[in-house]
Structure formats: C-alpha cells, structure tokens
Amino acid sequence: MAEIHKIIASLKDALGVGARSNSQAEAASAPVPVAQSAHRAALASTFARELEAVGGKFLGILTPAEVTNRIVTLAGEIGAKTVALGQGVESDMEEIGEALERADFRIVRTIPVADTERAAMRERVANADMGIAEADFAIASTGTLAVVSTGDRPSSLTLLPPASLVIVQIDRVMANLAAVLAELGAGGVAANRLTLITGPSRTADIEKRIVLGVHGPKSIHVIVVWPRDD
Amino acid sequence: MAEFPKARDFFESSRAAVGDHELRRKLENASARHLDHFAEVKAEFPAYDDERDAAHRIKTDAIAHLDELLIELTSKLEARGCKVFFAQDAADARDYIVELAKRRGAKTVVKGKSMTTEEIELNGALERAGIDAVETDLGEYIVQLRGERPSHIITPAIHLSKEDIGQLFTDKFGIEYTAEPEKLTAEARSRLRAIFLNADFGVTGVNFAIAETGTLVIVENEGNGRLSSTMPETFVAVMGIEKVIARLEDLSHFLEILARTATGQKLTTYTSFITGPRREGELDGPGEMHVVILDNGRSSMIADPVLREALNCIRCGACLNVCPIYRRIGGHAYRSVYPGPIGSIISPNLFGSAAGYLPFASTLCGACKDICPVKIDIPRILLHLRWKESTGEHPIRWPRAIERARRGARRFAKMARHPRTVRALGNFAAMVLKPFAHNGYLRRMPGPFGNWTKYRDFPRPRPHKRSAPAPERPPS
C-alpha cells in the first residue's frame, strides 16, 4: 500500500501540518435542536403529511390487529398475488404472513440464505407484487423511513417489488434526521447497512418532470403502529 | 486521459450554443423550474442558513485534517473487509477497476450515477477491455445511448426535450414513438431491471464518507445506486479524497441542505449507508467491496489556500442553474466533465492548465456564491485563477484575436503607470470624440472598439480638468 503513504505525505505537505486548530470542529458539532417534548401523535401526523407530500400513502395509526387486517385489504386493493416479507423490528410479521396466506396470497419469506441460493431468492422477491418491511425509525420532518438491512429483513424488500408497505412503531417516529442518527449512534451505523427512504422511487431527468417508480417501488404505503389493543 | 480541448474549441462551441434557441429554451425552463422548487423548500426551512454555515465549517475543518481522516476511514473500511486503493491520478483509478473487472470475468458493469467515474473516463476504459459499462441513472442512461456526456452534474440530459428522448428510444429499441415521460421511464426500468438482476460488477460514486464509522453514504432518487451497490457480487465505490467527513453527527447538516439545493426536495428518496461486504446469510450486498480513493490533482488544490475552498463542493449543481453563462451555453460547451461555475474552478486543477480558459467564462456576477449550500466563494477563486494565468502559473494558448487584445491590454497597463500620459491621451480622446457623442454617450466606436458599442453605449471621455460624473443613461 505504497500509494496511501504517497498521498498522505503530499497532503501533509499541502496542509502545512501544525498550524491547525480544533476550534471549528467543536463549533460545528452542536446538533440540530431536537423537539424532545413533542407529542408522539403530533410527530406521527407531521410524518403523515410529509410522506404524502413526497407521493407516499399514509394508512393511519393502527393497533397490531388492525395492522394485519389493513395489510390483507391493501394486498387485495393493489391486485397483488404474491407478497414478500421478512422479520420485523418489534412487530410479529409471522402473524401478518399467516393472515395473508389464509386470504390466499402467495408468500415469499426472506430468511438467511447461503450464497448458492441468493440469486433464486432475489428472483422470488423481485417477482413479488408487494414487499412488506418494518422500519427501525421514521423521520417526521421529511416523511422518511430508516430501514436497517439484515439477513432476515433484507433491503431488497423495500427495493425490488413494485409496491412497498412499511410499518413503524409510533415511539420510533422521531422529529428529524439528526435525532434518528443520534438514536442509531455511531456504533449502530457502523455495524449495519442502513437505508433512508423518502417516498417512492422517482426521477426528474426528463424535462424536470417528476415520474415515480424508476428502479425502486412505484408506491409506498406506511402504517404507524399503536402498540396496545385497548 | 484524452487531451483537454483548447480555448479555441470553447469559443467555437459556446458561440454555437448561444445561437441554439431550442437549447436556450430547455435550459431556461429547467433552471426556472429548479429555482421555483428551491425557493419553496427554502422558505419553509428557517434553519437553512444556519445549516449552510455549519456545513461550511465542517467541510473546511475536514479538509484541514484530511490526512488523519483518510487514515481513520481506511482502517475502519479495512476492518470491515473492504479493500481500499489510493489512486494518485485518473489512470491509476481506471487501471485498478478495469484490471479487477477483468480478473472477476465481468461482462457487464452496472454504474450508479457518479461524476468521479466520468472524471476518470472509466466507461471508455471498460469498453476498450471488452466490458459493457451500463449507466443506470435515467439521465445518464439517456446520454449514454446518445453517445454523449452529461451536460449537468445533477440532470445529465437537461439539454434534451422529451421529444428528443422519445425519438432516441424509437431509434435504439424499435419501440413505438412516445414522448410521455412516464412511458419512457417504464421502458428504461424494465430494460435496466433485467441487466441489474444479471450484473456481476457494480460501480458507484460516493457522496460522503464518515471516518469514525467507516460508512459510505450514497444519495439518490431512483434506486439505481441501491441496486448497483447491493446486487452485483463485486462492488467498487469511487470517491475523491475530499468526500470524507469526521463524524456521523456531521452528516445531517449536509443532508439537510444537499437535496434542497440540488433538486428542491427536503431529502432525496434514498440515502444508503454502506458498511462493507454482506455478512453470512445476508441476501443483499456484494461478496467483495473495494473503495477507490482518488487524488487526481486535489492535494495540489489544498496546497493553495484560496483554491482549497473549492474542495468543499458537495456537487449539488445549483451554481449551474443560476449561472448566466451556463444558462446560455449549456454544459457541453464548456468541454469539461464539470461544467458551470464549479467546473471552472476545479477543472484547471483536475485536468491541467489546458482548462485554464474556463475561469474566464464568467461574468463574476456572484449568483453562484449566493446559492452555494456550502458557501464557496466561487468568484474569488475565479479571480485567483485568472491571476495565476496572467502571472504565467497556468499559461494557456488563447486564439489569436484574444492574444492580440491581451497584448493591447498589457501595453495599456504599462502606459497607465504614467499619469501624465494617461491624462494627455484622455484629453485628446475627449476632444476628438466630442462631436460623435449623443447625450454624453457614444453609440458607435471605430475599429476594434466597435465590439464594445455593438451591445452597449460608451460614456464619452471628458477632459481631465473639468471632470464630472457621467450623465444619466439616455433612453435608447
């Protein structure tokens, strides 16, 4: 690795090392103020407004039982035949999967795969009409979902199928991006493949006109989960 | 690297572009649309200016500690199983990627949108090695099909109308003609999806690299960056040395302003945090991941305290949209991968002194400085580069007419050092020109001076002793 030393040496020369201070770094690190006290429901409603502003659809704040029913209804509404889903963050995705099966939808379950099975599994996820995932966090100010990818809940679920459904727990709706990054922490970000998703895939490359569904999903539906059935 | 075009080529291409009224209409439409969106999102984000200040500070500080940050980033990336390669110039980076693609037996390389890979001219090198390089960003895909280069940092096909693109798809794919953006996009989606599912090698650029976590951040709207970085078995990320920032908490300041300025969005659709190759059992992510960190003239910019600021650029493209020159000639006329105001200050350093004419392609109006999300003083750097050119540090070969004018200016400069001569000549000119003036202005001047009065009037010179301010501009 001779190249790195050459470049670092030329950088040191260029920088004239020694005459630099850290004062600017400290000034820059003051975080964006976080609205800690803001009520969850208010955050969820801001999230809903911003999500719709970027072309997403908000399906409401629902209890876990309602979530399952709403997903089965949605799968019917969009004319899905096959639905792909993986593990949740806090929610029981197996319950949702079983309910979909009872309603005669075909289910693709993403489980950890050996390298030899990857291509086949990916093909099945890509051919599903809808992918279901649970986000680790939501960002109210921008209508964004923060989704960590792991072996049993891969990033493909929110990328390959033409329709995307994402659920998120209400106490995981944060005020802004800085709050979510702080919540995940440097360690959390270092360890995981993370994607921030703000609305459906889109482009404005032809005469700056917005078209949805370029490489990713054309539609994204979001349900905020109210944790208790009372 | 192909030889950089000469100043004369720039004069020719910009003159042709100025006369292209269709191009002008497209550029004005796109720019106006962009500025409308930007004004909207800025109005509802009061913290915008504070975030700009923060971003400027963080970036300036990161550049000042670049050596340390790169060492930290490299060790974090390597700890997670990435291979890191430092490329001193474009050829180093190109050779490394082409060799790797050959060794892996790659037939098709899918590419996420990346200006840095345009800078190193990767596609041509891959093609010469018999490997297909497919641009997957819709705009890049379109210009690649036309055998062109992007004409804008953010909107590569800004110079094309939907009718142009409809015709292109009909010619290339034999599909029925349509100019509907939705249908054209759907066509590109299905063609590219098939390529993605089979591609074995992916290349993308990098927007930010976080040293403390060893994370690469890619910002995009379409999903092609996600696909290029997760589907292929081998993945290469290419970044300039200036992309590194110190901490995770620095990132939100940039993300809060980048999309707002670039596209008028609050946040782009997808922001991917890439941490290395996939782990045991994972469906997504490459089996092997390489990070190419490119210098290519950047460290020499750091050595110049004025130029250093240009490395703060986060490639939002906003300075292009507000630039009166860009809006009249478009991106291709600049003859550089990086067009517009930012291109004029970085190209001479990345592509050598041949691009030294670019800092002169500016009116110095300052609109670029006003809109820049990281507050780069572009006009100051333009002047600095002009000064370097005039002192022989970045000498360029001008066309003969310009060279004559410059010789004239130099002679004038010499003469202007003698106040008595200037006064005598001024008095003489005042006397001779007096009969030709109307309301204190000259409408037409003789000889080479006629170029000035072709577009504007010239205030009549006055005898030195009875000097008075120029009169109100007459109605013309």
XYZ file of C-alpha atoms in Angstrom:
706
model
C 0.000 0.000 0.000
C 2.653 2.485 -1.092
C 0.069 4.753 -2.704
C -1.629 5.710 0.550
C 1.659 6.892 2.056
C 2.477 8.925 -1.014
C -0.894 10.639 -0.980
C -0.932 11.185 2.764
C 2.571 12.643 2.556
C 1.578 15.052 -0.190
C -1.477 16.005 1.834
C 0.640 16.724 4.886
C 2.844 18.935 2.733
C -0.145 20.689 1.260
C -1.746 21.248 4.645
C 1.427 22.503 6.288
C 0.644 20.359 9.331
C 0.963 22.003 12.718
C -0.923 25.227 12.241
C -4.420 23.895 12.533
C -6.849 24.139 15.387
C -9.803 22.124 16.503
C -11.935 25.098 17.433
C -14.010 24.848 14.282
C -14.763 21.201 14.853
C -16.303 21.953 18.224
C -18.406 24.789 16.893
C -19.679 22.562 14.114
C -20.725 19.689 16.309
C -23.662 21.410 18.011
C -26.593 19.228 16.959
C -29.824 20.436 15.449
C -32.231 21.053 18.332
C -34.461 18.057 18.867
C -38.079 18.557 19.841
C -37.956 16.015 22.656
C -41.184 17.128 24.186
C -43.254 16.943 21.046
C -46.130 14.593 21.413
C -45.959 11.260 19.575
C -49.252 11.761 17.832
C -48.185 15.204 16.650
C -44.972 13.727 15.268
C -46.906 10.948 13.569
C -49.225 13.452 11.940
C -46.321 15.573 10.716
C -44.777 12.397 9.369
C -48.030 11.535 7.575
C -48.251 14.975 5.963
C -44.643 14.914 4.759
C -44.952 11.351 3.477
C -47.960 12.271 1.378
C -46.136 15.384 0.126
C -43.470 13.157 -1.456
C -46.025 10.815 -3.013
C -46.296 8.165 -0.272
C -49.621 6.964 1.161
C -50.369 7.056 4.874
C -52.766 4.325 6.028
C -53.213 5.543 9.578
C -52.206 4.882 13.186
C -53.454 1.350 13.887
C -53.253 -1.322 16.573
C -51.415 -4.564 15.705
C -54.670 -6.444 14.964
C -55.868 -3.627 12.722
C -52.481 -3.556 11.002
C -52.828 -7.189 9.943
C -56.328 -6.646 8.553
C -55.339 -3.451 6.765
C -52.403 -5.166 5.071
C -54.607 -8.023 3.845
C -57.079 -5.468 2.465
C -54.305 -3.457 0.823
C -52.835 -6.519 -0.875
C -56.288 -7.092 -2.398
C -56.721 -3.433 -3.367
C -53.481 -3.280 -5.352
C -54.216 -6.630 -7.010
C -51.224 -8.422 -5.505
C -50.874 -12.168 -5.901
C -47.500 -12.655 -4.235
C -46.265 -10.777 -1.191
C -42.685 -10.841 0.166
C -41.919 -10.264 3.814
C -39.182 -10.803 6.370
C -38.736 -10.416 10.116
C -39.977 -7.318 11.908
C -38.176 -4.992 14.266
C -40.782 -5.255 17.034
C -43.880 -6.442 15.196
C -44.833 -10.079 14.701
C -44.548 -10.442 10.934
C -45.410 -14.133 11.084
C -48.936 -13.222 12.137
C -49.244 -10.939 9.104
C -47.832 -13.633 6.830
C -50.310 -16.223 8.075
C -53.235 -13.840 7.679
C -52.172 -13.183 4.081
C -51.908 -16.915 3.417
C -55.391 -17.501 4.832
C -56.596 -14.860 2.350
C -54.965 -16.888 -0.457
C -51.961 -14.675 -1.172
C -48.701 -16.430 -2.015
C -45.956 -15.552 0.458
C -42.211 -15.219 -0.036
C -40.430 -15.292 3.327
C -36.904 -13.884 3.341
C -34.673 -15.992 5.554
C -30.882 -16.062 5.794
C -29.595 -17.742 2.642
C -26.421 -19.493 1.568
C -24.557 -17.847 -1.317
C -25.757 -20.540 -3.716
C -29.412 -19.702 -3.037
C -29.092 -15.933 -3.297
C -29.959 -15.495 -6.941
C -33.061 -17.658 -6.658
C -34.285 -15.882 -3.528
C -33.726 -12.499 -5.092
C -35.639 -13.519 -8.178
C -38.589 -14.507 -5.960
C -38.517 -11.190 -4.086
C -38.249 -9.305 -7.378
C -41.264 -11.147 -8.749
C -43.438 -10.397 -5.699
C -46.093 -7.722 -6.243
C -45.584 -6.171 -2.820
C -42.802 -6.135 -0.243
C -43.538 -5.685 3.470
C -40.955 -4.369 5.916
C -40.762 -2.769 9.331
C -38.696 0.389 9.679
C -36.382 0.957 12.626
C -37.298 4.641 12.721
C -39.349 7.266 10.955
C -38.445 10.939 10.500
C -41.376 13.327 10.897
C -39.869 16.458 9.313
C -39.186 14.786 5.970
C -41.587 11.799 5.835
C -38.620 9.428 5.839
C -38.265 5.780 6.926
C -34.955 4.472 8.293
C -34.636 0.770 7.499
C -31.743 -1.408 8.646
C -30.981 -4.403 6.446
C -30.112 -7.802 7.959
C -30.164 -11.451 6.911
C -33.850 -11.955 7.603
C -35.044 -8.495 6.668
C -33.066 -7.576 3.565
C -33.029 -4.221 1.834
C -34.478 -5.915 -1.283
C -37.927 -5.964 0.374
C -38.212 -2.196 0.042
C -36.437 -2.077 -3.327
C -37.388 -4.821 -5.769
C -41.213 -5.272 -5.648
C -43.240 -2.570 -7.432
C -45.288 -1.814 -4.301
C -43.837 -1.282 -0.854
C -45.570 -1.399 2.539
C -43.666 -0.298 5.619
C -44.835 -0.329 9.222
C -43.198 1.572 12.057
C -43.869 1.733 15.808
C -45.193 5.082 16.991
C -42.486 5.548 19.621
C -39.942 5.221 16.825
C -41.174 8.316 14.996
C -38.501 10.984 15.583
C -38.543 14.707 14.950
C -35.718 14.964 12.428
C -32.788 13.281 10.778
C -30.274 14.342 13.413
C -32.431 12.676 16.087
C -32.527 9.386 14.186
C -28.779 9.393 13.573
C -28.256 10.118 17.279
C -30.628 7.289 18.207
C -28.804 4.801 15.975
C -25.468 6.108 17.210
C -22.091 5.826 15.534
C -21.881 2.199 16.618
C -25.256 1.307 15.158
C -24.499 2.976 11.856
C -21.047 1.415 11.696
C -22.461 -2.081 12.159
C -25.382 -2.037 9.746
C -26.432 -1.468 6.179
C -28.976 1.317 6.563
C -31.284 2.966 4.039
C -33.287 6.162 4.435
C -36.388 6.042 2.255
C -38.361 9.195 1.468
C -41.303 8.354 -0.772
C -41.469 6.188 -3.887
C -38.532 5.868 -6.266
C -38.571 8.913 -8.547
C -36.809 10.782 -11.296
C -36.959 14.240 -12.835
C -34.454 13.502 -15.580
C -36.834 14.137 -18.469
C -37.552 17.875 -18.661
C -37.511 18.023 -14.846
C -40.943 16.322 -14.739
C -41.403 14.035 -11.770
C -42.073 10.375 -12.623
C -42.492 7.763 -9.888
C -41.150 4.213 -9.921
C -37.864 4.293 -11.815
C -35.809 1.463 -10.321
C -37.491 1.103 -6.939
C -41.176 0.856 -5.912
C -43.783 2.984 -7.678
C -45.832 3.217 -4.490
C -45.069 3.224 -0.796
C -47.727 2.743 1.905
C -46.975 3.350 5.562
C -48.795 2.306 8.748
C -47.809 3.657 12.158
C -48.384 1.025 14.829
C -50.055 1.960 18.096
C -48.686 -0.726 20.378
C -51.723 -1.664 22.514
C -55.027 -3.215 21.553
C -57.041 -1.126 24.010
C -6.793 10.964 -20.437
C -7.610 12.464 -23.750
C -6.032 15.856 -24.323
C -8.125 18.651 -22.929
C -9.794 20.822 -25.588
C -8.195 24.138 -26.425
C -9.560 27.566 -25.645
C -10.382 27.967 -29.316
C -12.717 24.934 -29.160
C -14.517 26.538 -26.257
C -15.089 29.743 -28.203
C -16.487 27.760 -31.103
C -18.753 25.528 -29.035
C -20.049 28.360 -26.879
C -20.754 30.532 -29.903
C -22.715 27.682 -31.492
C -24.602 27.055 -28.245
C -25.573 30.713 -27.819
C -27.178 30.588 -31.259
C -29.167 27.439 -30.417
C -32.514 28.859 -29.365
C -34.030 25.446 -28.707
C -31.242 24.649 -26.235
C -31.737 28.022 -24.589
C -35.461 27.348 -24.118
C -34.774 23.946 -22.496
C -32.111 25.356 -20.179
C -34.258 28.306 -19.122
C -37.253 26.035 -18.449
C -35.261 23.603 -16.378
C -33.454 26.336 -14.442
C -36.660 28.218 -13.708
C -38.351 25.040 -12.502
C -35.402 24.251 -10.275
C -35.288 27.723 -8.745
C -39.042 27.644 -8.033
C -38.725 24.356 -6.153
C -35.706 25.607 -4.283
C -37.436 28.833 -3.215
C -40.365 26.797 -1.864
C -38.357 24.409 0.293
C -36.045 27.144 1.488
C -38.976 29.286 2.609
C -40.272 26.540 4.897
C -36.889 25.668 6.384
C -35.765 28.624 8.514
C -32.620 26.790 9.645
C -31.310 26.728 6.068
C -28.701 29.454 6.542
C -27.523 28.047 9.859
C -27.097 24.661 8.235
C -25.084 26.257 5.427
C -22.765 27.830 7.968
C -22.400 24.524 9.775
C -21.736 22.628 6.538
C -19.112 25.193 5.512
C -17.361 24.899 8.878
C -17.430 21.118 8.956
C -16.119 20.748 5.430
C -13.379 23.344 5.888
C -12.320 21.588 9.051
C -12.408 18.152 7.402
C -10.160 19.360 4.575
C -7.743 20.780 7.152
C -7.499 17.329 8.760
C -7.770 15.308 5.586
C -4.659 13.196 6.141
C -5.857 11.991 9.553
C -9.422 11.417 8.391
C -8.320 9.346 5.399
C -6.159 7.142 7.597
C -9.056 6.632 10.012
C -11.521 5.917 7.207
C -9.142 3.447 5.593
C -8.582 1.490 8.775
C -12.322 1.336 9.511
C -13.122 0.187 5.976
C -10.398 -2.442 6.034
C -11.551 -3.701 9.419
C -14.927 -4.374 7.861
C -13.449 -6.309 4.954
C -13.230 -3.633 2.258
C -10.192 -3.313 0.027
C -9.015 0.299 -0.149
C -6.986 1.608 -3.076
C -5.471 5.077 -3.253
C -5.234 6.360 -6.817
C -2.880 9.258 -7.496
C -4.418 10.075 -10.828
C -7.205 9.093 -13.177
C -5.123 6.409 -14.908
C -4.349 4.674 -11.583
C -8.036 4.518 -10.681
C -9.098 3.408 -14.152
C -6.472 0.671 -14.386
C -7.317 -0.691 -10.961
C -11.018 -1.017 -11.740
C -10.549 -2.401 -15.250
C -7.994 -4.966 -14.025
C -10.330 -6.028 -11.235
C -13.267 -6.370 -13.612
C -11.123 -8.477 -15.949
C -9.922 -10.720 -13.123
C -13.506 -11.269 -11.984
C -14.540 -12.123 -15.529
C -17.137 -9.356 -15.553
C -19.079 -8.972 -18.794
C -21.374 -6.146 -17.717
C -20.658 -3.377 -15.238
C -23.690 -1.550 -13.849
C -22.959 2.022 -12.844
C -24.767 4.271 -10.421
C -24.563 7.964 -11.223
C -21.077 9.257 -10.492
C -19.238 12.360 -11.679
C -15.951 10.956 -10.381
C -16.122 7.999 -12.756
C -16.827 10.490 -15.554
C -13.728 12.371 -14.415
C -11.547 9.256 -14.730
C -13.266 8.267 -18.008
C -13.988 4.794 -16.742
C -16.592 3.792 -19.320
C -14.239 4.140 -22.274
C -11.552 2.121 -20.487
C -14.027 -0.676 -19.690
C -15.286 -0.735 -23.269
C -11.726 -0.994 -24.574
C -11.298 -4.050 -22.356
C -14.375 -5.579 -23.951
C -16.615 -4.986 -20.911
C -20.036 -3.356 -21.218
C -20.467 -0.365 -18.907
C -24.145 0.446 -18.443
C -25.180 3.760 -16.907
C -28.315 3.140 -14.859
C -29.361 6.613 -13.730
C -32.121 7.514 -16.193
C -30.478 10.741 -17.351
C -27.055 9.088 -17.657
C -28.628 6.140 -19.487
C -30.162 8.547 -21.995
C -26.950 10.449 -22.699
C -25.001 7.189 -22.904
C -27.439 5.885 -25.528
C -26.783 9.069 -27.498
C -23.030 8.637 -27.180
C -22.813 11.901 -25.261
C -21.599 13.029 -21.898
C -23.772 14.516 -19.160
C -24.403 18.235 -19.617
C -25.297 18.879 -15.968
C -23.987 17.486 -12.678
C -27.464 16.572 -11.395
C -29.614 16.444 -14.529
C -27.390 14.877 -17.191
C -29.981 15.074 -20.002
C -31.070 18.647 -19.268
C -30.216 19.586 -22.873
C -32.776 17.169 -24.319
C -36.536 17.524 -24.730
C -38.942 14.665 -24.095
C -39.425 14.501 -27.860
C -35.656 14.052 -28.364
C -35.711 11.201 -25.860
C -38.805 9.620 -27.406
C -37.097 9.612 -30.799
C -33.930 8.164 -29.262
C -35.854 5.234 -27.724
C -37.627 4.564 -31.008
C -34.326 4.558 -32.896
C -32.454 2.425 -30.371
C -35.103 -0.039 -29.256
C -37.533 -0.042 -32.156
C -40.451 0.762 -29.840
C -43.429 2.846 -30.860
C -42.716 6.596 -30.557
C -43.920 8.268 -27.388
C -42.859 11.497 -25.693
C -44.589 10.714 -22.392
C -42.011 10.751 -19.599
C -43.956 8.008 -17.732
C -43.813 5.579 -20.641
C -40.184 6.343 -21.434
C -39.260 5.811 -17.791
C -41.139 2.481 -17.678
C -39.286 1.309 -20.775
C -35.929 2.153 -19.227
C -36.957 0.495 -15.943
C -37.751 -2.859 -17.496
C -34.628 -2.901 -19.669
C -32.343 -1.945 -16.806
C -34.003 -4.267 -14.269
C -33.078 -7.266 -16.404
C -29.480 -6.013 -16.545
C -29.350 -5.454 -12.774
C -30.519 -8.971 -11.968
C -27.661 -10.434 -14.020
C -24.852 -7.936 -13.456
C -21.798 -9.277 -11.663
C -19.929 -5.999 -11.160
C -21.203 -2.652 -9.859
C -19.584 0.793 -9.603
C -20.959 3.906 -7.900
C -19.682 7.215 -6.632
C -19.807 8.346 -3.011
C -21.423 11.485 -1.573
C -19.969 11.327 1.927
C -17.560 9.008 3.725
C -17.773 9.020 7.508
C -14.345 8.425 9.014
C -15.417 7.415 12.540
C -17.793 4.694 11.331
C -16.187 3.673 8.035
C -19.512 4.256 6.266
C -20.025 5.378 2.676
C -23.164 7.426 2.050
C -24.832 7.494 -1.365
C -27.641 9.934 -2.078
C -30.053 9.371 -4.980
C -33.702 9.334 -6.069
C -34.180 6.476 -8.486
C -32.882 3.424 -6.636
C -30.125 2.686 -9.131
C -27.475 3.494 -6.538
C -29.066 0.955 -4.183
C -29.231 -1.650 -6.930
C -25.681 -1.027 -8.200
C -24.256 -1.310 -4.697
C -26.250 -4.342 -3.479
C -26.969 -6.628 -6.445
C -23.570 -7.378 -8.057
C -21.133 -9.811 -6.447
C -18.283 -7.296 -6.771
C -18.834 -3.665 -5.866
C -16.460 -0.720 -6.290
C -17.115 2.698 -4.781
C -15.083 5.580 -6.249
C -14.564 8.766 -4.240
C -12.384 11.869 -4.347
C -10.215 12.365 -1.257
C -12.354 15.369 -0.263
C -15.521 13.325 0.376
C -14.530 12.316 3.891
C -16.115 13.903 6.970
C -15.150 13.177 10.541
C -18.284 12.136 12.407
C -21.724 10.682 11.919
C -23.274 13.735 13.553
C -21.725 15.943 10.845
C -23.775 14.194 8.202
C -27.242 15.541 8.933
C -26.077 19.127 8.296
C -25.178 18.167 4.721
C -28.212 16.001 4.098
C -30.486 18.837 5.281
C -29.168 21.152 2.554
C -27.951 18.957 -0.311
C -31.325 17.840 -1.678
C -32.963 21.192 -1.004
C -30.391 22.979 -3.141
C -29.884 20.271 -5.740
C -33.455 19.292 -6.563
C -35.786 21.251 -4.270
C -36.516 18.157 -2.167
C -36.217 18.054 1.620
C -34.329 14.805 1.394
C -33.589 12.597 -1.582
C -35.669 9.438 -1.940
C -32.825 7.120 -0.996
C -29.850 7.676 1.266
C -27.806 4.475 1.505
C -25.302 3.853 4.285
C -22.896 1.213 3.057
C -20.742 -0.559 5.591
C -18.901 -3.235 3.652
C -19.465 -6.603 2.021
C -22.510 -8.664 3.023
C -22.308 -10.838 6.054
C -23.085 -14.537 6.417
C -26.654 -15.293 5.391
C -27.452 -11.842 4.004
C -29.356 -11.560 0.749
C -28.159 -8.062 -0.139
C -24.739 -6.598 -0.619
C -21.651 -7.587 -2.550
C -19.414 -10.524 -1.694
C -16.411 -8.254 -2.106
C -16.179 -4.495 -1.867
C -13.461 -2.106 -2.987
C -13.108 1.592 -2.294
C -11.026 3.656 -4.726
C -9.926 6.953 -3.185
C -8.828 9.404 -5.862
C -6.424 12.334 -5.581
C -6.026 13.429 -9.249
C -4.880 16.972 -8.519
C -6.920 17.537 -5.376
C -3.985 17.615 -2.958
C -2.333 20.289 -5.095
C -5.500 22.381 -4.656
C -5.150 22.003 -0.896
C -1.666 23.474 -1.085
C -3.168 26.733 -2.375
C -5.090 28.397 0.464
C -7.523 30.109 -1.922
C -8.198 27.090 -4.112
C -8.612 24.779 -1.143
C -12.122 26.048 -0.568
C -13.229 24.582 -3.904
C -12.920 21.123 -2.334
C -15.859 21.941 -0.055
C -18.131 21.277 -3.041
C -20.809 18.629 -2.498
C -21.804 18.529 -6.201
C -25.365 19.830 -5.870
C -25.264 21.539 -9.269
C -27.128 24.641 -8.058
C -24.432 27.044 -9.266
C -25.047 25.821 -12.811
C -28.751 26.622 -12.612
C -28.180 30.239 -11.570
C -25.197 30.990 -13.799
C -25.955 33.389 -16.667
C -23.222 31.741 -18.736
C -24.351 28.156 -18.124
C -27.941 29.103 -18.861
C -26.902 30.393 -22.278
C -24.382 27.814 -23.427
C -25.325 24.622 -21.501
C -22.924 22.036 -20.131
C -21.384 20.586 -23.258
C -19.933 23.880 -24.496
C -17.557 24.043 -21.520
C -15.842 20.930 -22.882
C -15.197 19.716 -19.334
C -16.739 16.896 -17.277
C -17.525 19.506 -14.635
C -19.307 22.433 -16.298
C -20.581 25.721 -14.899
C -19.038 27.877 -12.174
C -17.808 24.981 -10.020
C -16.388 23.307 -13.114
C -14.484 26.475 -13.977
C -12.676 26.448 -10.643
C -11.910 22.733 -10.376
C -11.265 21.722 -13.996
C -7.965 23.621 -14.364
C -6.661 21.702 -11.356
C -8.016 18.270 -12.250
C -7.359 18.394 -15.969
C -4.299 20.620 -16.133
C -3.526 24.070 -17.412
C -5.250 23.399 -20.747
C -8.552 24.087 -18.965
C -7.174 27.422 -17.743
C -9.521 29.291 -20.078
C -12.548 28.253 -18.021
C -12.142 30.795 -15.179
C -12.585 33.474 -17.824
C -16.015 32.104 -18.809
C -17.740 34.076 -16.083
C -19.332 37.452 -15.564
C -18.356 37.352 -11.861
C -21.966 38.235 -11.015
C -21.810 36.227 -7.783
C -25.072 34.284 -8.143
C -23.130 31.039 -7.663
C -21.699 32.228 -4.371
C -25.136 33.285 -3.143
C -26.747 29.908 -3.791
C -23.848 27.608 -2.843
C -25.027 25.426 0.071
C -21.509 25.191 1.480
C -20.746 28.848 0.814
C -17.824 28.522 -1.572
C -16.658 31.967 -2.697
C -16.545 30.957 -6.355
C -15.979 34.486 -7.796
C -12.945 34.959 -5.550
C -11.479 31.662 -6.740
C -12.211 32.552 -10.362
C -10.257 35.794 -9.946
C -7.473 33.914 -8.225
C -7.194 31.509 -11.149
C -7.258 34.392 -13.647
C -4.443 35.980 -11.710
C -2.488 32.728 -11.791
C -2.961 32.554 -15.538
C -1.800 36.116 -16.049
C 1.321 35.554 -13.951
C 2.202 32.523 -16.013
C 1.311 29.869 -13.453
C -1.488 28.424 -15.554
C -0.482 29.639 -19.011
C -2.934 28.871 -21.766
C -2.955 29.265 -25.509
C -5.572 31.769 -26.491
C -6.959 32.205 -30.007
C -5.067 34.863 -31.942
C -7.716 37.594 -31.638
C -7.774 37.241 -27.847
C -3.993 37.189 -27.700
C -3.917 40.482 -29.644
C -6.405 42.057 -27.265
C -4.364 40.855 -24.301
C -1.215 42.341 -25.779
C -3.095 45.591 -26.176
C -4.248 45.430 -22.570
C -0.700 44.795 -21.395
C 0.530 47.812 -23.334
C -2.255 49.885 -21.822
C -1.319 48.637 -18.357
C 2.253 49.780 -18.903
C 1.148 53.171 -20.117
C -1.370 53.584 -17.309
C 1.505 53.685 -14.864
C 2.349 57.182 -16.139
C -0.410 59.549 -15.012
C 0.705 62.412 -17.218
C 0.497 60.298 -20.384
C -2.936 58.986 -19.380
C -4.205 62.497 -18.792
C -2.829 63.763 -22.116
C -4.339 60.838 -24.025
C -7.649 61.244 -22.195
C -7.843 64.900 -23.087
C -7.006 64.098 -26.681
C -9.704 61.400 -26.884
C -12.238 63.748 -25.259
C -11.581 66.388 -27.863
C -11.658 64.043 -30.857
C -14.747 62.098 -29.781
C -16.849 65.045 -28.637
C -18.635 65.612 -31.978
C -19.694 61.943 -32.142
C -21.404 61.821 -28.743
C -25.159 61.927 -28.154
C -26.284 62.974 -24.693
C -22.857 62.168 -23.349
C -22.665 58.639 -24.766
C -21.007 57.147 -27.839
C -23.269 54.835 -29.794
C -20.606 53.553 -32.132
C -16.838 53.483 -31.918
C -14.356 52.824 -34.718
C -12.199 49.756 -35.354
C -11.782 47.064 -32.693
C -13.636 49.280 -30.158
C -16.776 48.663 -32.222
C -17.155 45.311 -30.450
C -17.914 47.169 -27.259
C -20.529 49.526 -28.678
C -22.217 46.729 -30.620
C -24.062 45.781 -27.410
C -23.856 48.882 -25.200
C -23.100 52.563 -25.300
C -19.840 54.010 -24.078
C -19.721 57.125 -21.879
C -17.976 59.953 -23.668
C -14.485 60.606 -22.296
C -14.226 64.044 -20.668
C -11.245 66.354 -20.486
C -9.386 65.672 -17.285
C -9.589 69.068 -15.593
C -13.264 69.576 -15.956
C -14.209 66.041 -14.986
C -17.776 65.481 -13.966
C -19.784 62.314 -13.285
C -21.230 60.576 -16.342
C -24.753 61.762 -17.089
C -27.887 59.682 -16.572
C -28.113 56.937 -19.159
C -30.099 58.285 -22.132
C -33.157 56.379 -23.311
C -32.031 54.241 -26.253
